[in-house]
PDB file of C-alpha atoms and ligand atoms in Angstrom:
ATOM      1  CA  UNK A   1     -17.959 -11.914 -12.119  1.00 51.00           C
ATOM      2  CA  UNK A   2     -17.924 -14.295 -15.364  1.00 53.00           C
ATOM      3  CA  UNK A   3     -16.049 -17.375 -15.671  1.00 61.00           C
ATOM      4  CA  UNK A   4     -12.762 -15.854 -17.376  1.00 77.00           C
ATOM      5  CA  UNK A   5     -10.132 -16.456 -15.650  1.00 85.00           C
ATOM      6  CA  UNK A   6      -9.076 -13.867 -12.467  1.00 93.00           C
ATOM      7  CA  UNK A   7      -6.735 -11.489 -13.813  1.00 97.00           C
ATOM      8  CA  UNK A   8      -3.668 -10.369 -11.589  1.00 98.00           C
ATOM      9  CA  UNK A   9      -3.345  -7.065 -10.581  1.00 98.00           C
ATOM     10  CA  UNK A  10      -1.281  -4.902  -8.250  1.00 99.00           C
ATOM     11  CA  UNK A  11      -2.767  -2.574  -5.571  1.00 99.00           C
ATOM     12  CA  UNK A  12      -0.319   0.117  -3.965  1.00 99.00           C
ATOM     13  CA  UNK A  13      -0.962   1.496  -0.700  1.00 98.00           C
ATOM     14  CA  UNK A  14       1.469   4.488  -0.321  1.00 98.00           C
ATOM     15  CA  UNK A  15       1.124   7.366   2.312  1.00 98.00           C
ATOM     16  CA  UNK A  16       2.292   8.117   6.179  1.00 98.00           C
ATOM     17  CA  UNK A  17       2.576   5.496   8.949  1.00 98.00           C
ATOM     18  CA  UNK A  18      -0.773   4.858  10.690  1.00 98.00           C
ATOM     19  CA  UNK A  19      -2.366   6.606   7.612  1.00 98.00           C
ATOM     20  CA  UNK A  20      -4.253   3.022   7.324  1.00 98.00           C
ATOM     21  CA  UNK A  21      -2.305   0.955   4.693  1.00 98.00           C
ATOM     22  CA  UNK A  22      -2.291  -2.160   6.513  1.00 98.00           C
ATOM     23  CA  UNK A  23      -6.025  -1.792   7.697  1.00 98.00           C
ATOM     24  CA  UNK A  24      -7.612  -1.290   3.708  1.00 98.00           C
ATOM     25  CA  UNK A  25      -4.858  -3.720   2.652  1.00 98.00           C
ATOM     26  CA  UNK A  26      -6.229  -6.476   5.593  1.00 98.00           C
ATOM     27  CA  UNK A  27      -9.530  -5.781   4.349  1.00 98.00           C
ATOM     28  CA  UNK A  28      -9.498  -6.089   0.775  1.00 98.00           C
ATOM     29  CA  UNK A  29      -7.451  -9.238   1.196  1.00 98.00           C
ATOM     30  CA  UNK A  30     -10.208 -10.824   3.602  1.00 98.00           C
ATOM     31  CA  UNK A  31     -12.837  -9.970   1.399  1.00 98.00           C
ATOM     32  CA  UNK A  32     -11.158 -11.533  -1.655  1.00 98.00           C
ATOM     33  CA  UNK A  33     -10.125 -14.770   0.504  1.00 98.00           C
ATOM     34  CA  UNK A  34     -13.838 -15.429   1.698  1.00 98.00           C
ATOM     35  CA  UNK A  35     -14.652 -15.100  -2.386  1.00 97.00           C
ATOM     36  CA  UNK A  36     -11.720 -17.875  -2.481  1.00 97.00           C
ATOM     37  CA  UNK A  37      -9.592 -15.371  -5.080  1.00 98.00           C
ATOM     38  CA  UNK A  38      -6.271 -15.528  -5.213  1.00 98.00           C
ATOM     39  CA  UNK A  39      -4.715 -13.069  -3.092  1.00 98.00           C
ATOM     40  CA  UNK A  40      -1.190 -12.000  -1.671  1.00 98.00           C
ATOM     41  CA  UNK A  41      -0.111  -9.521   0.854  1.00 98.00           C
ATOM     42  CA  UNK A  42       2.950  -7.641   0.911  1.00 98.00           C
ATOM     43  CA  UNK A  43       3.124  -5.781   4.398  1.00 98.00           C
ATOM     44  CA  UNK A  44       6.320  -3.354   5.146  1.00 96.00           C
ATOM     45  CA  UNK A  45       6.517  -4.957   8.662  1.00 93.00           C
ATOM     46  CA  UNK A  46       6.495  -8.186   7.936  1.00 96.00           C
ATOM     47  CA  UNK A  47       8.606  -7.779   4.678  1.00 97.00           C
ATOM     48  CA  UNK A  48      11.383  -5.947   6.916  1.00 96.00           C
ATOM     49  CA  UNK A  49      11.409  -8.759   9.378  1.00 97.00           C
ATOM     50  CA  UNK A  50      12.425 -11.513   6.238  1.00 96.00           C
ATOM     51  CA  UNK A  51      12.746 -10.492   2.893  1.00 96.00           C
ATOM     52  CA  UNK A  52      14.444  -7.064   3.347  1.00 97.00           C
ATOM     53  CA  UNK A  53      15.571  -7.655   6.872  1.00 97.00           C
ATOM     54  CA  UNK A  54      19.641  -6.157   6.394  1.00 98.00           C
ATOM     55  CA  UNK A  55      17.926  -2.976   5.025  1.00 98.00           C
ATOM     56  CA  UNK A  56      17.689   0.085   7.075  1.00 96.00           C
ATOM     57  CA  UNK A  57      15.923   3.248   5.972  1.00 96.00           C
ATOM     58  CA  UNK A  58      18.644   5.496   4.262  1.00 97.00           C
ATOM     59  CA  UNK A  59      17.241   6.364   0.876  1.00 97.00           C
ATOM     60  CA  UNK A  60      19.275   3.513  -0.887  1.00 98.00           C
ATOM     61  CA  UNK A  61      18.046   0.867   1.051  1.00 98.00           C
ATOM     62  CA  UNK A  62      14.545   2.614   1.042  1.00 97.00           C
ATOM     63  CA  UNK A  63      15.063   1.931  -2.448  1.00 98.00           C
ATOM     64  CA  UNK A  64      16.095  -1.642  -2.199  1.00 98.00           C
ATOM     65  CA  UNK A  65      13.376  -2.659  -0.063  1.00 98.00           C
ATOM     66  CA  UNK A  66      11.125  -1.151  -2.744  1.00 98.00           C
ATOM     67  CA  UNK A  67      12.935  -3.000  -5.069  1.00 98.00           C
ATOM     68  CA  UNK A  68      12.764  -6.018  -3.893  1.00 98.00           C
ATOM     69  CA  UNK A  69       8.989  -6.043  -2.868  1.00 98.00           C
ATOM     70  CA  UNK A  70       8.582  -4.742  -6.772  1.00 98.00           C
ATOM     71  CA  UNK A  71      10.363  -8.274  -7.976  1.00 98.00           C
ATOM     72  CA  UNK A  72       7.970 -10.637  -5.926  1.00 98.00           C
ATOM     73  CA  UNK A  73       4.715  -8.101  -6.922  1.00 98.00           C
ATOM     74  CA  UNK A  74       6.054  -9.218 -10.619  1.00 98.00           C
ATOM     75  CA  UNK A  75       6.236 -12.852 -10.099  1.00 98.00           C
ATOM     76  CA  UNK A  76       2.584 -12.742  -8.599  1.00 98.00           C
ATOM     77  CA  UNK A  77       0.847 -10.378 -10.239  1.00 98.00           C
ATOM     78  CA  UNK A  78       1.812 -11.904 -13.726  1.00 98.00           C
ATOM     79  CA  UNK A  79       0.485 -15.054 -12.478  1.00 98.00           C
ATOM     80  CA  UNK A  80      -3.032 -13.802 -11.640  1.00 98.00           C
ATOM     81  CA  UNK A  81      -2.492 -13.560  -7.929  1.00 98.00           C
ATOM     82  CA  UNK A  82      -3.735 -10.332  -6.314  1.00 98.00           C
ATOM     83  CA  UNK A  83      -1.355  -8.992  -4.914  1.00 98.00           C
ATOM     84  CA  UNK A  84      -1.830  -6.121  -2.131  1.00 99.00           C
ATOM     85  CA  UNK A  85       1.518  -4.423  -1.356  1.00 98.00           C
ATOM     86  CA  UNK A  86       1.350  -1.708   1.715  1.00 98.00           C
ATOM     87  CA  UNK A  87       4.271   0.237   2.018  1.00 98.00           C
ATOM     88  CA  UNK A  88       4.891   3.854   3.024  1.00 98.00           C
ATOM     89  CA  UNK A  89       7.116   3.815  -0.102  1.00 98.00           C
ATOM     90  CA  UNK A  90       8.039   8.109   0.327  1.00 98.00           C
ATOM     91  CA  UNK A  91      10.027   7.786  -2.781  1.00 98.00           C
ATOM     92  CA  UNK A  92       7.817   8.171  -6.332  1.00 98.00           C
ATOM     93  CA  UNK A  93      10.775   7.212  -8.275  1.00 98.00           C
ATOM     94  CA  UNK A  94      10.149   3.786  -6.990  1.00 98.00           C
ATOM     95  CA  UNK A  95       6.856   3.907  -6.979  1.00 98.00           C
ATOM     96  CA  UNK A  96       7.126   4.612 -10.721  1.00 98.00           C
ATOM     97  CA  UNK A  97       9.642   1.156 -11.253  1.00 98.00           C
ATOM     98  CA  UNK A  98       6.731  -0.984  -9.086  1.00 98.00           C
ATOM     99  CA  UNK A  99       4.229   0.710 -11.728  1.00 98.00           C
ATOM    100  CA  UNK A 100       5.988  -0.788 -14.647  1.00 98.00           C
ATOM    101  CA  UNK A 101       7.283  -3.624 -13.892  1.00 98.00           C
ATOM    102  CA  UNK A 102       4.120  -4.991 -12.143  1.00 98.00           C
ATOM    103  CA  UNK A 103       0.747  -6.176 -13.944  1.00 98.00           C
ATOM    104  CA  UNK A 104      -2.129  -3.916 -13.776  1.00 98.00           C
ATOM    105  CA  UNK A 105      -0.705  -2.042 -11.356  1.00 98.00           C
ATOM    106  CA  UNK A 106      -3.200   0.300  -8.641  1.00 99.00           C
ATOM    107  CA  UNK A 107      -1.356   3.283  -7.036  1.00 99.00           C
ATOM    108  CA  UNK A 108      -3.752   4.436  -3.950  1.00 99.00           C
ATOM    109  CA  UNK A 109      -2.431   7.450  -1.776  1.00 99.00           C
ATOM    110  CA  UNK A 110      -3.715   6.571   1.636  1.00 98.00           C
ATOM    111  CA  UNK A 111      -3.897   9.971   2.994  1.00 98.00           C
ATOM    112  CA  UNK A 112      -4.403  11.639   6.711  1.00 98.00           C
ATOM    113  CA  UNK A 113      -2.635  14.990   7.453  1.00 98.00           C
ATOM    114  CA  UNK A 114       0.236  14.136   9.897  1.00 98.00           C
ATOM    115  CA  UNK A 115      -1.161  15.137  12.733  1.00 98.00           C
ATOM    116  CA  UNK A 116      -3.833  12.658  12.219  1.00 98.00           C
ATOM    117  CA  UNK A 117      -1.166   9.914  12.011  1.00 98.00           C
ATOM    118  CA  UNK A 118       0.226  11.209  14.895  1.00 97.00           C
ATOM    119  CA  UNK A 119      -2.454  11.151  17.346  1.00 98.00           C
ATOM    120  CA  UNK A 120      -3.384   7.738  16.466  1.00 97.00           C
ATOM    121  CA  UNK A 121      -0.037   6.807  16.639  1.00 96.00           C
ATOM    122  CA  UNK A 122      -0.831   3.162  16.118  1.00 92.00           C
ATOM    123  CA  UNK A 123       2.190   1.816  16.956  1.00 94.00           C
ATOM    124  CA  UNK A 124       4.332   4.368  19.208  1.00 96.00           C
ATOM    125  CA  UNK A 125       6.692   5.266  16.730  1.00 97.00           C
ATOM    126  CA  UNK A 126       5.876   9.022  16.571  1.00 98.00           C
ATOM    127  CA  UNK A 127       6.401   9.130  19.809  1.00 97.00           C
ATOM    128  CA  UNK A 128       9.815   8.044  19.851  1.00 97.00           C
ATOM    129  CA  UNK A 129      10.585   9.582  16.609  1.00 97.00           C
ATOM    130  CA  UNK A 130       9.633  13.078  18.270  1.00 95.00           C
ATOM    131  CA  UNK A 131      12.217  12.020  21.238  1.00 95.00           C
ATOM    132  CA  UNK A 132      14.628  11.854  18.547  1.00 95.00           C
ATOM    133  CA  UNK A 133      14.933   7.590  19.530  1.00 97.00           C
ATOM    134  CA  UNK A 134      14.148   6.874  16.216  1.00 95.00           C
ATOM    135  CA  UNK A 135      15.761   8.790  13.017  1.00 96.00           C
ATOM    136  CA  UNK A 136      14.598   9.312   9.229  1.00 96.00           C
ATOM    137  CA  UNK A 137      11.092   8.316  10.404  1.00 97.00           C
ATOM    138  CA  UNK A 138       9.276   9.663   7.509  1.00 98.00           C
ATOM    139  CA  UNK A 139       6.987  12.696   7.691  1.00 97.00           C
ATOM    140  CA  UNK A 140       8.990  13.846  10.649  1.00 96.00           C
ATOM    141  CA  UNK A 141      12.987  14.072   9.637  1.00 95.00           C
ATOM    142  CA  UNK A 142      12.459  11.835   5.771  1.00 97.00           C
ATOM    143  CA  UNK A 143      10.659  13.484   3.262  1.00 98.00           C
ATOM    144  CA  UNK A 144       7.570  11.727   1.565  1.00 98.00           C
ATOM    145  CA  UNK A 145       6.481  12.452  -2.442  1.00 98.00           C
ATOM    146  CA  UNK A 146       2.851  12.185  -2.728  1.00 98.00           C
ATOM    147  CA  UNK A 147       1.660  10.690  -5.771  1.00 98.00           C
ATOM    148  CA  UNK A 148       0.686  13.267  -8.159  1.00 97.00           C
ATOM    149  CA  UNK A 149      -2.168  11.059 -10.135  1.00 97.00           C
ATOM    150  CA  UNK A 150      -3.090   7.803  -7.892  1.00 98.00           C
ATOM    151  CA  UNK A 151      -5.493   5.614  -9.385  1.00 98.00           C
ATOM    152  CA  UNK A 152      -7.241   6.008  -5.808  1.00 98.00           C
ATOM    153  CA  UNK A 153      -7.094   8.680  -3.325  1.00 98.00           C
ATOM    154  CA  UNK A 154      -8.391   7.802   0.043  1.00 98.00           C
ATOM    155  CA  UNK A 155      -8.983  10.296   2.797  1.00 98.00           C
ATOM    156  CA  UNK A 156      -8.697   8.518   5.497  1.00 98.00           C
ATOM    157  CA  UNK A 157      -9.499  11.110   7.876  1.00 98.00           C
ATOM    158  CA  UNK A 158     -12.853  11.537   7.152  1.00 98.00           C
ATOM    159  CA  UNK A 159     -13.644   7.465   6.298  1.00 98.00           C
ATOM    160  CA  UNK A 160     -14.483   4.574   8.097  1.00 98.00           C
ATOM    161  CA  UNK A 161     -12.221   1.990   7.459  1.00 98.00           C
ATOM    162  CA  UNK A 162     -15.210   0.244   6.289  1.00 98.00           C
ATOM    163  CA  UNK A 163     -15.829   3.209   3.892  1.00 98.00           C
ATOM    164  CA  UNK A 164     -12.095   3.241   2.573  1.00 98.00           C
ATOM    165  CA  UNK A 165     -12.150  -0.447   1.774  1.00 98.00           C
ATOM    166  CA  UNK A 166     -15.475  -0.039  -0.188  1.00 98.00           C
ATOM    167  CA  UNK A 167     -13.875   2.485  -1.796  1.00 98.00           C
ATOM    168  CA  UNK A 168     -11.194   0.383  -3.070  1.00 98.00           C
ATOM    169  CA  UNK A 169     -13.490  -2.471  -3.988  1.00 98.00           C
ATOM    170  CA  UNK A 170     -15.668  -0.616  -6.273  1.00 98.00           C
ATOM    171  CA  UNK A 171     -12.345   0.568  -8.149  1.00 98.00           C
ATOM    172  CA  UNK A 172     -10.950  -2.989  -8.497  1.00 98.00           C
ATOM    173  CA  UNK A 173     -14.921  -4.070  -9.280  1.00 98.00           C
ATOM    174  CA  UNK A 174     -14.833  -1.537 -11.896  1.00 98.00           C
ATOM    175  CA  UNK A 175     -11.916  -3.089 -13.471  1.00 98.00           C
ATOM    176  CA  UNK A 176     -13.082  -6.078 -13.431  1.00 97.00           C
ATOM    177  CA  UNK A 177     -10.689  -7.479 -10.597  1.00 98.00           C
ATOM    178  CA  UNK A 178     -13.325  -8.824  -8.499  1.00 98.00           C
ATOM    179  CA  UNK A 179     -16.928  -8.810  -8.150  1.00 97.00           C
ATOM    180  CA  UNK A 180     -18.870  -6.181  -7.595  1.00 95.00           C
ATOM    181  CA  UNK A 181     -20.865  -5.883  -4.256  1.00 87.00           C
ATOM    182  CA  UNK A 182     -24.280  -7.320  -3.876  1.00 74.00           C
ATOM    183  CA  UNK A 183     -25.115  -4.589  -1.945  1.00 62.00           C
ATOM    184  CA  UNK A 184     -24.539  -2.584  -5.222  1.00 53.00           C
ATOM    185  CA  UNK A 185     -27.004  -4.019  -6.453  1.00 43.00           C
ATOM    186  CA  UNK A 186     -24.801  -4.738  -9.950  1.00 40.00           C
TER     187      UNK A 186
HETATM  188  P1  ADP B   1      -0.405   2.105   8.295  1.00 57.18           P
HETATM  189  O1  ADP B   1      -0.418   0.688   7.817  1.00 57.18           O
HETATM  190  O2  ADP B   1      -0.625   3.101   7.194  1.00 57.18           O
HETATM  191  O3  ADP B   1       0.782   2.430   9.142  1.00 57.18           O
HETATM  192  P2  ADP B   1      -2.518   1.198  10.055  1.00 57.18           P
HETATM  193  O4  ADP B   1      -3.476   0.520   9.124  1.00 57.18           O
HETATM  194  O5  ADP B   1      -1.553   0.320  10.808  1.00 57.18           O
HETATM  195  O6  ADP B   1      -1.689   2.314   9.235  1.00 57.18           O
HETATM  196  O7  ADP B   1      -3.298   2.094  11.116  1.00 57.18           O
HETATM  197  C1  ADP B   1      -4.312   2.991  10.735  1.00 57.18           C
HETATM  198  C2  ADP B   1      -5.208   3.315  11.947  1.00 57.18           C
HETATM  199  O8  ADP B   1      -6.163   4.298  11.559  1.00 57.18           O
HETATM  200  C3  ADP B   1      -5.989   2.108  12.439  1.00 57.18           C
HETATM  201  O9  ADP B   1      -6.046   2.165  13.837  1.00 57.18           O
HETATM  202  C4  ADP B   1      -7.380   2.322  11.812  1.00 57.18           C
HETATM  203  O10 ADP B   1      -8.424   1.743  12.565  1.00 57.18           O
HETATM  204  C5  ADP B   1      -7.491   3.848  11.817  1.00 57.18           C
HETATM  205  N1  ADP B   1      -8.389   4.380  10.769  1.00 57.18           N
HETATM  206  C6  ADP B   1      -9.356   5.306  10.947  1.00 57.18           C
HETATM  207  N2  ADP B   1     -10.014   5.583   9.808  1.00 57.18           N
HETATM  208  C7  ADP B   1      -9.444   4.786   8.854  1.00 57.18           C
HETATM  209  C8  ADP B   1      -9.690   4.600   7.465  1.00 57.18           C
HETATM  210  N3  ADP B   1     -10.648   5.276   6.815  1.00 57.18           N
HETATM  211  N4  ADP B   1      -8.930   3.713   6.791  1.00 57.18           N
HETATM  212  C9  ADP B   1      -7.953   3.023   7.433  1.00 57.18           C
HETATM  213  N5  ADP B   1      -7.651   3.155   8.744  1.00 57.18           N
HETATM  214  C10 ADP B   1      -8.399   4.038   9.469  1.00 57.18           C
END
């Protein structure tokens, strides 16, 4: 990359649970914090357990967790700070506010069919959600919009995780976000 000065941007990751947000999100962030850019991420477990912590997952406070995640993506991303945001975010409504309020923002649809999700089951949570011990757990009783034009679509089923996060990098490379690999050979 040339001297100017690292431009902010803001990368998406929408789709399922265990569809592999937080992996490609953990990735690209490592990779930019070894190249000592700045770098932020926004992670819907974490952000439930401060920031949006009195929300539950009715489609308003879907919505206002959304919303809130959208303001600090703002502050950041305005700022030059890359900021990664991974959230299952069903809704595209508010996936459409994030995209313009937010600086150069990245929409990637982290896909894997359900059943895919569900047999990796990272956490447990389809498991309960099938015993009915956990309701509106998207995918199985909350609907999910897909994105109908990502700026990425990542098919997570048939990548590496390693593959998926190149993926990503040679989009925000492209763009002039961050370097481009070596191994490119650009
Ligand atoms: P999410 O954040 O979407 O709920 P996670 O990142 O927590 O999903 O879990 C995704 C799981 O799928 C991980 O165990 C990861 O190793 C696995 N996986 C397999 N292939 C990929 C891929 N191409 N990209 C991301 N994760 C993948």
């Amino acid at each position: 990359m040339s001297q100017a000065p690292q431009q902010g941007f803001t990368l998406w990751l929408t789709g399922l649970s265990g569809a592999g947000k937080t992996t490609i999100g953990q990735g690209i962030e490592a990779r930019m914090k070894a190249l000592g850019l700045r770098v932020e991420r926004l992670d819907g477990d974490t952000v439930r357990q401060g920031l949006t912590r009195d929300l539950g997952f009715s489609k308003e406070d879907r919505d206002k967790n959304i919303e809130r995640v959208t303001y600090v993506a703002k502050l950041l991303s305005r700022n030059g700070v890359g900021v990664i945001c991974s959230f299952i975010s069903p809704y595209r409504q508010a996936r459409e506010t994030a995209r313009r309020e937010t600086t150069n923002f990245i929409e990637v649809y982290v896909h894997a069919p359900l059943e895919v999700c569900m047999s990796r089951d990272v956490k447990g949570l389809y498991a309960k959600a099938l015993r009915g011990e956990i309701k509106q757990f998207t995918g199985i009783d909350d609907p999910y919009e897909a994105p109908e034009r990502p700026e990425i679509l990542l098919m997570t089923d048939r990548q590496t995780p390693e593959q998926s996060i190149a993926q990503v990098w040679a989009y925000l490379a492209e763009r002039g976000f961050v370097p481009h690999d070596s191994a490119e050979g650009t």
